[in-house]
XYZ file of C-alpha atoms in Angstrom:
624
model
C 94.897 107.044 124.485
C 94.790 105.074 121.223
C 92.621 103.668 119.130
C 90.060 103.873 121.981
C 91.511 101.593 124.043
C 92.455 101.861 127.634
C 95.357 103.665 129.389
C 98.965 101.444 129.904
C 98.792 99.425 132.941
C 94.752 99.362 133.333
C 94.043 96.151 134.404
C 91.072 94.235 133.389
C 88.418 93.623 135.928
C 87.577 90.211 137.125
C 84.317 90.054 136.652
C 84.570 91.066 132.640
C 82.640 88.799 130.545
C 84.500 87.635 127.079
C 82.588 87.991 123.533
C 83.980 85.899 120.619
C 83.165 87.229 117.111
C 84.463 85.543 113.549
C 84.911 88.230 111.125
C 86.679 86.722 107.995
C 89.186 83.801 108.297
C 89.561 85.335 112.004
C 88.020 84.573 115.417
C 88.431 87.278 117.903
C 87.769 86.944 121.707
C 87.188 90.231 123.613
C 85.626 91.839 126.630
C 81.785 92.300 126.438
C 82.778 95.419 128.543
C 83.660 98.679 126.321
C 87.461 98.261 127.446
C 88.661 97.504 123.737
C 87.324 99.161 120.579
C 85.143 97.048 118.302
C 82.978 98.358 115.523
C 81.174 95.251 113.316
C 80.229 97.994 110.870
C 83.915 98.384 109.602
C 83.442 95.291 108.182
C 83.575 96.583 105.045
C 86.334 98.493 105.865
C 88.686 95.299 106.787
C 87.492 93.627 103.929
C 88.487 96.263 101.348
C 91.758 96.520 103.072
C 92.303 93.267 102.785
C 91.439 93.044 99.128
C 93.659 96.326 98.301
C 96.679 94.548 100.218
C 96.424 91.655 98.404
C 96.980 93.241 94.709
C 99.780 95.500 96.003
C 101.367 92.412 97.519
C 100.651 91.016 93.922
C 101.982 93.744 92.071
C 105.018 93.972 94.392
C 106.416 90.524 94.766
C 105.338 89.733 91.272
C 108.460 92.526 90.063
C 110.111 90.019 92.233
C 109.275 86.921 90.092
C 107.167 86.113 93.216
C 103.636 84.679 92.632
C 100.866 84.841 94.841
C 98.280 82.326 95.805
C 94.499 83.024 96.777
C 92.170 80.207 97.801
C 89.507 80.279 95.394
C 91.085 82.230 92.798
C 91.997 80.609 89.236
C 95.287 79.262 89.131
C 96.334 81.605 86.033
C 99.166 83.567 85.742
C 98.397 87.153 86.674
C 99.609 90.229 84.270
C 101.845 92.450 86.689
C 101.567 96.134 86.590
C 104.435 98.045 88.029
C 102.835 101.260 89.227
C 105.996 103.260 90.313
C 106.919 102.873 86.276
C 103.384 103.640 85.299
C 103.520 106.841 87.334
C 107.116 107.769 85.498
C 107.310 106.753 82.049
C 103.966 104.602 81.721
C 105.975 101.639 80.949
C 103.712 98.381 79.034
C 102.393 95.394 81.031
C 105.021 93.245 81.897
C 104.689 89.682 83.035
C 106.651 87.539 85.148
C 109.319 89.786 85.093
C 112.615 88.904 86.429
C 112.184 85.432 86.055
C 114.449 83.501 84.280
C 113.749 81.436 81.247
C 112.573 77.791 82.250
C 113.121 78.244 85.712
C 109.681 77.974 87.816
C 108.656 81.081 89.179
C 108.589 81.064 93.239
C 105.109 80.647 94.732
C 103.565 82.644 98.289
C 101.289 80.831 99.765
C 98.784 81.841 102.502
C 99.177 81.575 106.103
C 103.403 81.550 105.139
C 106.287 83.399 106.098
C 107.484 85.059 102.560
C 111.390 85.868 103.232
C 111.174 88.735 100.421
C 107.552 89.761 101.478
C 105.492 92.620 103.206
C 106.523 93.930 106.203
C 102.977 95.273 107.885
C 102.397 97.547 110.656
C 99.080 98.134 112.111
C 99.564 100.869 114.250
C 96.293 100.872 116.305
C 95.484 97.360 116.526
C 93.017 97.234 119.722
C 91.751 93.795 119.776
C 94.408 92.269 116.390
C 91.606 91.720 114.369
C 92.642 93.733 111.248
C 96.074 92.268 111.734
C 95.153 88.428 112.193
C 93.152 89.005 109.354
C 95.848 89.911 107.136
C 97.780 87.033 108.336
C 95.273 85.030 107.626
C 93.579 86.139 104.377
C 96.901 88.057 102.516
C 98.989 86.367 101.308
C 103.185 87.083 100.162
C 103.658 88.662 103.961
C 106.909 88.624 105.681
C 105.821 89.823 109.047
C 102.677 92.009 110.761
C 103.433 94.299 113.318
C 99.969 94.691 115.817
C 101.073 97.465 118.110
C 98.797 99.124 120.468
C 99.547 101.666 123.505
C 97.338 99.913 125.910
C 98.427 97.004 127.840
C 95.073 95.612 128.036
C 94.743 95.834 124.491
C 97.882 93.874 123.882
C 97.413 90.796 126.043
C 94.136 90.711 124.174
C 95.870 90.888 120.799
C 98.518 87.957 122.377
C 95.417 85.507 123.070
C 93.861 85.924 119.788
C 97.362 85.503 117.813
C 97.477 82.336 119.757
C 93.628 81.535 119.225
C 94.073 81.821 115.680
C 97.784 79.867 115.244
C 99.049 82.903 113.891
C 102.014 83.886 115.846
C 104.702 82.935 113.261
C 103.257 86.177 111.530
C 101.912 88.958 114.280
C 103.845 90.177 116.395
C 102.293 91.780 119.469
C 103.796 95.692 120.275
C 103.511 97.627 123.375
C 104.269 101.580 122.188
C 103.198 104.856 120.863
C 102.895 104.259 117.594
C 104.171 107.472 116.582
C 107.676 106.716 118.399
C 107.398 103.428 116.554
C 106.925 104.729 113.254
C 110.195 107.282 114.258
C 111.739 104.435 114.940
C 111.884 102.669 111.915
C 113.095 105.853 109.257
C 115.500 104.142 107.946
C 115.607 102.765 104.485
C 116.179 98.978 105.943
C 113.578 99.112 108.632
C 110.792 100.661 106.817
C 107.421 99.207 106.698
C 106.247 97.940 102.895
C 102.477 99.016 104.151
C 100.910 100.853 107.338
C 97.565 100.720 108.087
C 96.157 103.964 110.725
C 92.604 103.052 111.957
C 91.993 105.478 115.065
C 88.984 106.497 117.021
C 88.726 110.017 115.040
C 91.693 112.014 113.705
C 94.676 110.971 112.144
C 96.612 113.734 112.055
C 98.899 113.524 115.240
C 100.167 110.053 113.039
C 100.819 111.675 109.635
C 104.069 112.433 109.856
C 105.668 109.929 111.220
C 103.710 107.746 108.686
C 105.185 108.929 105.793
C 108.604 108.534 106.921
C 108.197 104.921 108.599
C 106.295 103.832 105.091
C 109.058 102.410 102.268
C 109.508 103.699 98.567
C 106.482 102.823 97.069
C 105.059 101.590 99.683
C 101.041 101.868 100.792
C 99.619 103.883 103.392
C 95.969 103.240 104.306
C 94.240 105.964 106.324
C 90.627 105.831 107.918
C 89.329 109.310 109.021
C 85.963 108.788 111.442
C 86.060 112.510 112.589
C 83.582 113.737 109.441
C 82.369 116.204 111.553
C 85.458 118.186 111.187
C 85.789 117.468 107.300
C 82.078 117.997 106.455
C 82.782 121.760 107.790
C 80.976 121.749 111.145
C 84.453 123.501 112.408
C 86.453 124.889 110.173
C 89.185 125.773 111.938
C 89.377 122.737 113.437
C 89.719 121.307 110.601
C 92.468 123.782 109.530
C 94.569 122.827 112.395
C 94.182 119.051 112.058
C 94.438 118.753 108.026
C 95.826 122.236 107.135
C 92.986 123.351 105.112
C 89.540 124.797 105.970
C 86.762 122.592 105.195
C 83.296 124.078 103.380
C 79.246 122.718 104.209
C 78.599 121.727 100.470
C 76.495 119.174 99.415
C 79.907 117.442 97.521
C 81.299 117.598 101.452
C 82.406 113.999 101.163
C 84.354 114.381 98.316
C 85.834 117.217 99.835
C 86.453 115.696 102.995
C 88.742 112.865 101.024
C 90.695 115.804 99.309
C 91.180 117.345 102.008
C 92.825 113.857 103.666
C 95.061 113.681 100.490
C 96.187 117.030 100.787
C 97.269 116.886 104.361
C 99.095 113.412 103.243
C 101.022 115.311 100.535
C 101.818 118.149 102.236
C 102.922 116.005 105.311
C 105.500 114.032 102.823
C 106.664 116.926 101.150
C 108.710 118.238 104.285
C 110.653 115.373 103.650
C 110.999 115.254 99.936
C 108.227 112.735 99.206
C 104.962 112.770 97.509
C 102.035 110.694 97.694
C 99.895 108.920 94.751
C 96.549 107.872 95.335
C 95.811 104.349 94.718
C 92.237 104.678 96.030
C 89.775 106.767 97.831
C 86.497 106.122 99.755
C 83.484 107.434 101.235
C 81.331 105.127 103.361
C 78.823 105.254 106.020
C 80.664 107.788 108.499
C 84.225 107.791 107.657
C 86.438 108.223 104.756
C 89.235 105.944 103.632
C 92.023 106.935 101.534
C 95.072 104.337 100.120
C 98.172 105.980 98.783
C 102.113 105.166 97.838
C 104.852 107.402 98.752
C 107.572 107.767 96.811
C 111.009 109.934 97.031
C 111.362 112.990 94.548
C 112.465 116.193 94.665
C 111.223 116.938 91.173
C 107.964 115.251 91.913
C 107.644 116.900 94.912
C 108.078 120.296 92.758
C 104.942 119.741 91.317
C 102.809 118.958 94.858
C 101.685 122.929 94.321
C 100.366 122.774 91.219
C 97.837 119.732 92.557
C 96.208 121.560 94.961
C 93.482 124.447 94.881
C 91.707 126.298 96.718
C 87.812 126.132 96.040
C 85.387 128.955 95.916
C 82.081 128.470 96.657
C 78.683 130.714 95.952
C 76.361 130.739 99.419
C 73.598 131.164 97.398
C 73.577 128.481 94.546
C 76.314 126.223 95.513
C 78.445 127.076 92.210
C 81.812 125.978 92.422
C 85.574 127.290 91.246
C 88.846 125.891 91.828
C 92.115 127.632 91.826
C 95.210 126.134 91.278
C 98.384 126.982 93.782
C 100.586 126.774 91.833
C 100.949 126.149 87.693
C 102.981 123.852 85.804
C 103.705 123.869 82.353
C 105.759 122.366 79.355
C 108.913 124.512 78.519
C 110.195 124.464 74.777
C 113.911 121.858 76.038
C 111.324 119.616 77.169
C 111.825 120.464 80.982
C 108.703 120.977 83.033
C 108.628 124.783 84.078
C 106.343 125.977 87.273
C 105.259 129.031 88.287
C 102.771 130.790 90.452
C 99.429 130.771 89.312
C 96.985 133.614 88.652
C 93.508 134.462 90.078
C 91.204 134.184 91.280
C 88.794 133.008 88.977
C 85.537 134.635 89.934
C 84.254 137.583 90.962
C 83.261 139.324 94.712
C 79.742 138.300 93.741
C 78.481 135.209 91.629
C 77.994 135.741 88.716
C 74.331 133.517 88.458
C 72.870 134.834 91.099
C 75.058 137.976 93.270
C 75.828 136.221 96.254
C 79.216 136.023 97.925
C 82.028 133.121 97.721
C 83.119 131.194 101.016
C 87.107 130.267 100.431
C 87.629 126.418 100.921
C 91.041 124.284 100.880
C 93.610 123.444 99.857
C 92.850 120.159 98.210
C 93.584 117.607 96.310
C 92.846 118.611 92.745
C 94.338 115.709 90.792
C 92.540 111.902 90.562
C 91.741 110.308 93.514
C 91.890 106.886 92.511
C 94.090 104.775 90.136
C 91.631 103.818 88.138
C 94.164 100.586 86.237
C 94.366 99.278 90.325
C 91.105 99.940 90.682
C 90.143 97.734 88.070
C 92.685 94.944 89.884
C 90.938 94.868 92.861
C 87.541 94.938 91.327
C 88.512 91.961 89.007
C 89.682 89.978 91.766
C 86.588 90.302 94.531
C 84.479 89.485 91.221
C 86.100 86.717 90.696
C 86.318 85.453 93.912
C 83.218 86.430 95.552
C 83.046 84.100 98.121
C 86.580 85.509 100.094
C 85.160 88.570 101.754
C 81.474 88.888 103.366
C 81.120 92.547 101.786
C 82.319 90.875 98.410
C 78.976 92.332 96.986
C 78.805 96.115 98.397
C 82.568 95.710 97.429
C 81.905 95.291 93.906
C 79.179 97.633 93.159
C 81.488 100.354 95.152
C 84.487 99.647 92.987
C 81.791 99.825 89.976
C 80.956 103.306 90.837
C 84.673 104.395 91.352
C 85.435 102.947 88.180
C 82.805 105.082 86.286
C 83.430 108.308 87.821
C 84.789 111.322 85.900
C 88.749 111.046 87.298
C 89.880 114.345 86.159
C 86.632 116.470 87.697
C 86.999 117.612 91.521
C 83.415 117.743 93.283
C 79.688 117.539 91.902
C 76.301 118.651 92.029
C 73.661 116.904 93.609
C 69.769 116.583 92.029
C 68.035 118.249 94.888
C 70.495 120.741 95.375
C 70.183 122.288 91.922
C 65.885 122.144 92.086
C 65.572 123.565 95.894
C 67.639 125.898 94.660
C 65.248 127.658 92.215
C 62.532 126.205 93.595
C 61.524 124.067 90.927
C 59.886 119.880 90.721
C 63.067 117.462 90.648
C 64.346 116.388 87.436
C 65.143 112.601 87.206
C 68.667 111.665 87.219
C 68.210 110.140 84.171
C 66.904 113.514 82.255
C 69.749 115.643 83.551
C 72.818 113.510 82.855
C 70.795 113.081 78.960
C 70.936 116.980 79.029
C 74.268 117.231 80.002
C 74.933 114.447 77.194
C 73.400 116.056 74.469
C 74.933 119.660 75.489
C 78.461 117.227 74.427
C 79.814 117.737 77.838
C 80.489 114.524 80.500
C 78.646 113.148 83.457
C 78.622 110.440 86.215
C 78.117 109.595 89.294
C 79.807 109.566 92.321
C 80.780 106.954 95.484
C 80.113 109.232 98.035
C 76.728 110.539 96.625
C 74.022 108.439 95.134
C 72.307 111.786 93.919
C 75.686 113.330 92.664
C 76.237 114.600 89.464
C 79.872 114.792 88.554
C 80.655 116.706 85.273
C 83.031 118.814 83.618
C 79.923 121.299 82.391
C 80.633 124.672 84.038
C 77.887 126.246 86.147
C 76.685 128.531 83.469
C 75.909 125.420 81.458
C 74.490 123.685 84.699
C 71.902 126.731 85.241
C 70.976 127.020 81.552
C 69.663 123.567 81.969
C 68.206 123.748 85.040
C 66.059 127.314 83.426
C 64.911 124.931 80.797
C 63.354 122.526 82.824
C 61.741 125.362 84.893
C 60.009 126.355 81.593
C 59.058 123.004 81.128
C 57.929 122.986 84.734
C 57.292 126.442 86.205
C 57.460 127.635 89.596
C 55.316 130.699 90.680
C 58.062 133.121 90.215
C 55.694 135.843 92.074
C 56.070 134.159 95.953
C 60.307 134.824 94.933
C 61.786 137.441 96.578
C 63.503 139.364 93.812
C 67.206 139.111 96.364
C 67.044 135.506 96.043
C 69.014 133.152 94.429
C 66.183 131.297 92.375
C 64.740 134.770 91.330
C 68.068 135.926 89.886
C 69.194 133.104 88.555
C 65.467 132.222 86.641
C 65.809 135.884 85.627
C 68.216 135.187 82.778
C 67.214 133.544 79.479
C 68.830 130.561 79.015
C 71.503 130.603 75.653
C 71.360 126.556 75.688
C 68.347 124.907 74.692
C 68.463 121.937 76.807
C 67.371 118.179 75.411
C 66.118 116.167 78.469
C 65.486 113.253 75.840
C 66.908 110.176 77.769
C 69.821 108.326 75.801
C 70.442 105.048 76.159
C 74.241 105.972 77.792
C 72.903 108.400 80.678
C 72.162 105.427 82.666
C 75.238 103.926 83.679
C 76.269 100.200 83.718
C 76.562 99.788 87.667
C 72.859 101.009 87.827
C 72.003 98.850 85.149
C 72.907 95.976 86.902
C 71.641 96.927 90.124
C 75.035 96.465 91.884
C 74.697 97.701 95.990
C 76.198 101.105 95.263
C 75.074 102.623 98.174
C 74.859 100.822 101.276
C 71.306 100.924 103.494
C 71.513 101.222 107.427
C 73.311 97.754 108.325
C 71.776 97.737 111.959
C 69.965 99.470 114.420
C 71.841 102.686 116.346
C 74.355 102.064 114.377
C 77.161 104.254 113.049
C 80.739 105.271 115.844
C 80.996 103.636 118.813
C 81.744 105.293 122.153
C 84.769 105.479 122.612
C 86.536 102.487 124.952
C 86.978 103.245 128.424
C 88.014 101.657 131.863
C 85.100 99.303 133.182
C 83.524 100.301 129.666
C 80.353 97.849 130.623
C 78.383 100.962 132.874
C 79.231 103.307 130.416
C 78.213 101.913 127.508
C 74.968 101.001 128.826
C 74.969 104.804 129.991
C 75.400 105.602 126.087
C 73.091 102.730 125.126
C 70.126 104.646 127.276
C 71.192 107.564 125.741
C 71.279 106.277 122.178
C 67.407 104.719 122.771
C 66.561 108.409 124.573
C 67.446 110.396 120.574
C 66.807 107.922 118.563
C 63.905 108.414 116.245
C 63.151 111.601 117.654
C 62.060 113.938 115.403
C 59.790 111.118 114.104
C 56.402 111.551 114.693
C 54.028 107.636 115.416
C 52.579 106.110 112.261
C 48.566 106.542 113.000
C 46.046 107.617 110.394
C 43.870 110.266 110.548
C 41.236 109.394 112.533
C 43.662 108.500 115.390
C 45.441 111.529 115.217
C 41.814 113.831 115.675
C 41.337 111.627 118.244
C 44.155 111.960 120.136
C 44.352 115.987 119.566
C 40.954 116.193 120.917
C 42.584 115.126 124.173
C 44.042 118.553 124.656
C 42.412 121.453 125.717
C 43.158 124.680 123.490
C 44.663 127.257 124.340
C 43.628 130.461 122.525
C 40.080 128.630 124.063
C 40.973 129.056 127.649
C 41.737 132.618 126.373
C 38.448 133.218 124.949
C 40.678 133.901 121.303
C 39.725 130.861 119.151
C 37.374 131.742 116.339
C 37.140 127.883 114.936
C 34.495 126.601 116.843
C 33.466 123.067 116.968
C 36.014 122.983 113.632
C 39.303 123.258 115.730
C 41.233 120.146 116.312
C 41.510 120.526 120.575
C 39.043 120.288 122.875
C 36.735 123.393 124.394
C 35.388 121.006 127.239
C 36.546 122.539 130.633
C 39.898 121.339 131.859
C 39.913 118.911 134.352
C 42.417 119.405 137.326
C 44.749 116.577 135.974
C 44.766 117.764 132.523
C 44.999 121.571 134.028
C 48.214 120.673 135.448
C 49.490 118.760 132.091
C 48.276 122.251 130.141
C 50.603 123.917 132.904
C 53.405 121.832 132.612
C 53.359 122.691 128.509
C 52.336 126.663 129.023
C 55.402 127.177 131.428
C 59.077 126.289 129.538
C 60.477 127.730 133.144
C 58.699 124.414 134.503
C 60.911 120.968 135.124
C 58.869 117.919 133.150
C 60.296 114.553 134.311
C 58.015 113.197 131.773
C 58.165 115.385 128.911
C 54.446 114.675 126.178
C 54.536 112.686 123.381
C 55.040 113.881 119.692
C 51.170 114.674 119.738
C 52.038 117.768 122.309
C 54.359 119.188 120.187
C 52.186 118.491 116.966
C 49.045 120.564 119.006
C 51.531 123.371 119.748
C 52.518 123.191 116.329
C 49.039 123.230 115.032
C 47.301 125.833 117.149
């Protein structure tokens, strides 16, 4: 089952109330019932995808002498980058290429069949929003392919291509998408851009991915299942993605890595390599947008861009080894070779604790940082096209600033809780880092990161001068832990934690939405969709209310909270044990019979409660 949606032949009940939803330039009619996956929080998602697809349709049909036209946008002429001659020989701008002198260059328009365009497959389409929406908002596209396995799911996609005049462009598909893809190897019947959105993994759609996907062409890749990349199961993750997966506070970062790697390694079985055009981090999935290209000599060097990562257990500290090494031979020819490690020790070196093995990974940039800086241009621009224009933006921002050739970061509370030490501001620690003449930023996928090519030596020296500036009572350390060893060393750096005026970087300056706040209540995945999907999503809905804020204790000041205390008896009272007299917080009265068999109900775990007490019974049990 696919995408979340239901099994073939499932047929919709007739009692199922419709839902119609405008997202975009599309309106989208389906079942109130949970029969066909929905998420309104992927918004941002679909937008960014749509924005990403419209500069590679630029780029692309503009090597064709094709222009493309965006309502709203200027009507300039745009400078066209070719990136598969960027990647080779870093080739200059070029612009209108291919046109010939006085002629008028040819023009694709939105909402218009483009004979030399894009040929789009959206393999998990569900409802055909994603794919009326490129239809509708992308312009230079020859066709869109909205396939789905479930039949229910493709009648739905069939009203809302006719709902939204749209059928020129999508067409609806019935099939496994991975017999789809397999269908369509060969060089003529490739797709010029696939998009994979599933409910959770990817991986059983990798491979035929890279095949189906053209030369040069874009693959766009959600992952939802961050679970399994955050390192929750490693070797779940090793047998989904082909690498094992580490807890680490840069786990995001890693979990996009780890999606590139799989990618690469996926299109190197069949002499193809991927380049990353972009790679996100957002709410609770990762993203990832890469070309493929054919190699063999590119494909060589797929070894020497991944490494494994070693990890300390005690302070976090960080080393990454290299598979493979390639280097410049004397004729000019690249030369590779194994490479040698590893590059640490059994113990750390900071402060003696053992390293957990991570990877492979991507080691090279994540993002092209010239497309980047397309797509960022153009939603600036252009504000008004996408809803998420703004979050879009100050995203982009953040990519754009980040360090491209340093894998993984620190994080501010990671480095204090682990000695034990008051919080630097982020401001003082990237100025420390600055005036030790090493580089910092941020990251996407952490607001608290700190991404810099410092090595941890460097990293702790800093950190021991702000503990002398700030001291910890180094006598409550155990003298095995990690903030006693590591506090234990002089530092050989005298750290500066003098702000400077470029420490605080321009997308903070301008107070772009970098990092996005809770967009609604419970929200986050969906359940996945199911036959008659209306009873059990109100099933999950109870369930949902039943967790949610439950480790949160009600807002009442202090007064109220004695008050309420004083409502339970005390234990070590009824025992004749409590030495506080009229100072404890529960009541010595004598139990009445009802509050007897509430004190019962607590004492005994062995005990069924149908109704379980309220935070103040667990802050008494706490307390006493």
């Amino acid at each position: 089952m696919e995408n979340g949606t239901v099994p073939c032949g499932e047929n919709r009940p007739p009692e199922a109330k419709e839902t119609t939803i405008t997202e975009g330039a599309a309106k989208i009619s389906f079942p109130s019932a949970n029969e066909v996956f929905y998420n309104p929080v992927q918004e941002f998602n679909r937008d960014l995808t749509c924005a990403v697809i419209t500069e590679f349709a630029r780029i692309q049909l503009g090597a064709k002498g094709i222009q493309i036209k965006v309502p709203g946008e200027k009507d300039v002429q745009k400078v066209v980058v070719d990136l598969l001659e960027q990647e080779e020989d870093k080739t200059e701008l070029q612009e209108g290429a291919n046109v010939a002198p006085g002629d008028q260059p040819q023009t694709a328009a939105l909402g218009e069949i483009c004979k030399e365009g894009l040929r789009v497959l959206e393999g998990l389409a569900a409802s055909g929003l994603r794919a009326i929406r490129f239809a509708r908002e992308v312009p230079g596209l020859q066709s869109v392919v909205a396939n789905d396995a479930s039949a229910r799911a493709v009648d739905l996609i069939r009203h809302n291509v006719q709902l939204n005049k749209v059928a020129h462009l999508v067409r609806p598909s019935q099939a496994d998408v991975r017999m789809l893809m397999y269908q369509h190897q060969r060089v003529s019947e490739r797709f010029e851009v696939i998009d994979l959105d599933p409910y959770g993994s990817p991986a059983p759609f990798l491979d035929a991915a890279v095949q189906a996907v053209s030369e040069g062409g874009l693959l766009c890749v959600t992952c939802t299942d961050m679970a399994v990349l955050a390192g929750n199961s490693r070797e779940t993750c090793y047998s989904k993605y082909g690498a094992m997966a580490l807890k680490s506070r840069a786990c995001h970062e890693l979990a996009l890595r780890i999606v590139l790697h799989s990618l690469d390694l996926r299109a190197n079985c069949y002499q193809r390599f991927v380049v990353p055009l972009l790679s996100i981090s957002a709410d609770f999935y990762v993203r990832v947008f890469v070309r493929v290209f054919t190699g063999q000599a590119k494909v060589k060097a797929s070894a020497s861009k991944q490494a494994l990562v070693f990890q300390c257990v005690g302070c976090g500290a960080f080393h990454l080894q290299r598979l493979g090494k390639a280097s410049g031979a004397p004729s000019g020819r690249v030369k590779f070779s194994a490479a040698c490690g590893p590059p640490v020790a059994p113990e750390c070196e900071h402060c003696g604790q053992p390293h957990q093995l991570g990877g492979p990974l991507w080691a090279e940039p994540i993002h092209d940082l010239d497309f980047v800086g397309r797509v960022l241009e153009a939603v600036s621009t252009n504000p008004s096209r996408f809803h998420t224009a703004e979050r879009i933006r100050g995203v982009l921002s953040v990519v754009t600033e980040e360090l491209p050739d340093v894998p993984l970061y620190y994080t501010l509370d990671q480095l204090s809780s682990t000695i034990h030490s008051s919080t630097p501001s982020l401001l003082q620690l990237r100025s420390a880092l600055l005036h030790a003449g090493f580089r910092v930023s941020l990251s996407h996928a952490c607001k608290n990161a700190v991404k810099t090519d410092a090595p941890a030596s460097v990293v702790w020296d800093i950190m021991r001068c702000w503990e002398k500036e700030h001291p910890v009572k180094r006598e409550r350390l155990s003298e095995t832990s990690p903030a006693f060893r590591i506090l234990s060393v002089e530092p050989r750096l005298q750290a500066n934690f003098t702000i400077r005026d470029d420490a605080n970087p321009s997308s903070r300056q301008r107070g772009l939405k970098r990092f996005q706040a809770n967009p609604e209540a419970n929200w986050g995945p969906r359940p996945r969709a199911r036959p008659g999907g209306k009873k059990v999503s109100e099933a999950m809905e109870d369930k949902r209310k039943l967790l949610q804020n439950k480790r949160k204790e009600l807002s009442e000041d202090m007064a109220q909270r004695a008050a309420r205390l004083k409502t339970f008896p005390c234990k070590r009272f009824k025992k004749g044990t409590c030495q506080r007299g009229d100072q404890c917080c529960y009541s010595h009265r004598s139990p009445t019979p009802k509050a007897t068999a509430e004190a019962t109900c607590i004492d005994c775990p062995q005990t069924p409660n149908q109704n379980p007490p309220g935070p103040g019974a667990t802050a008494g049990a706490d307390l006493d």
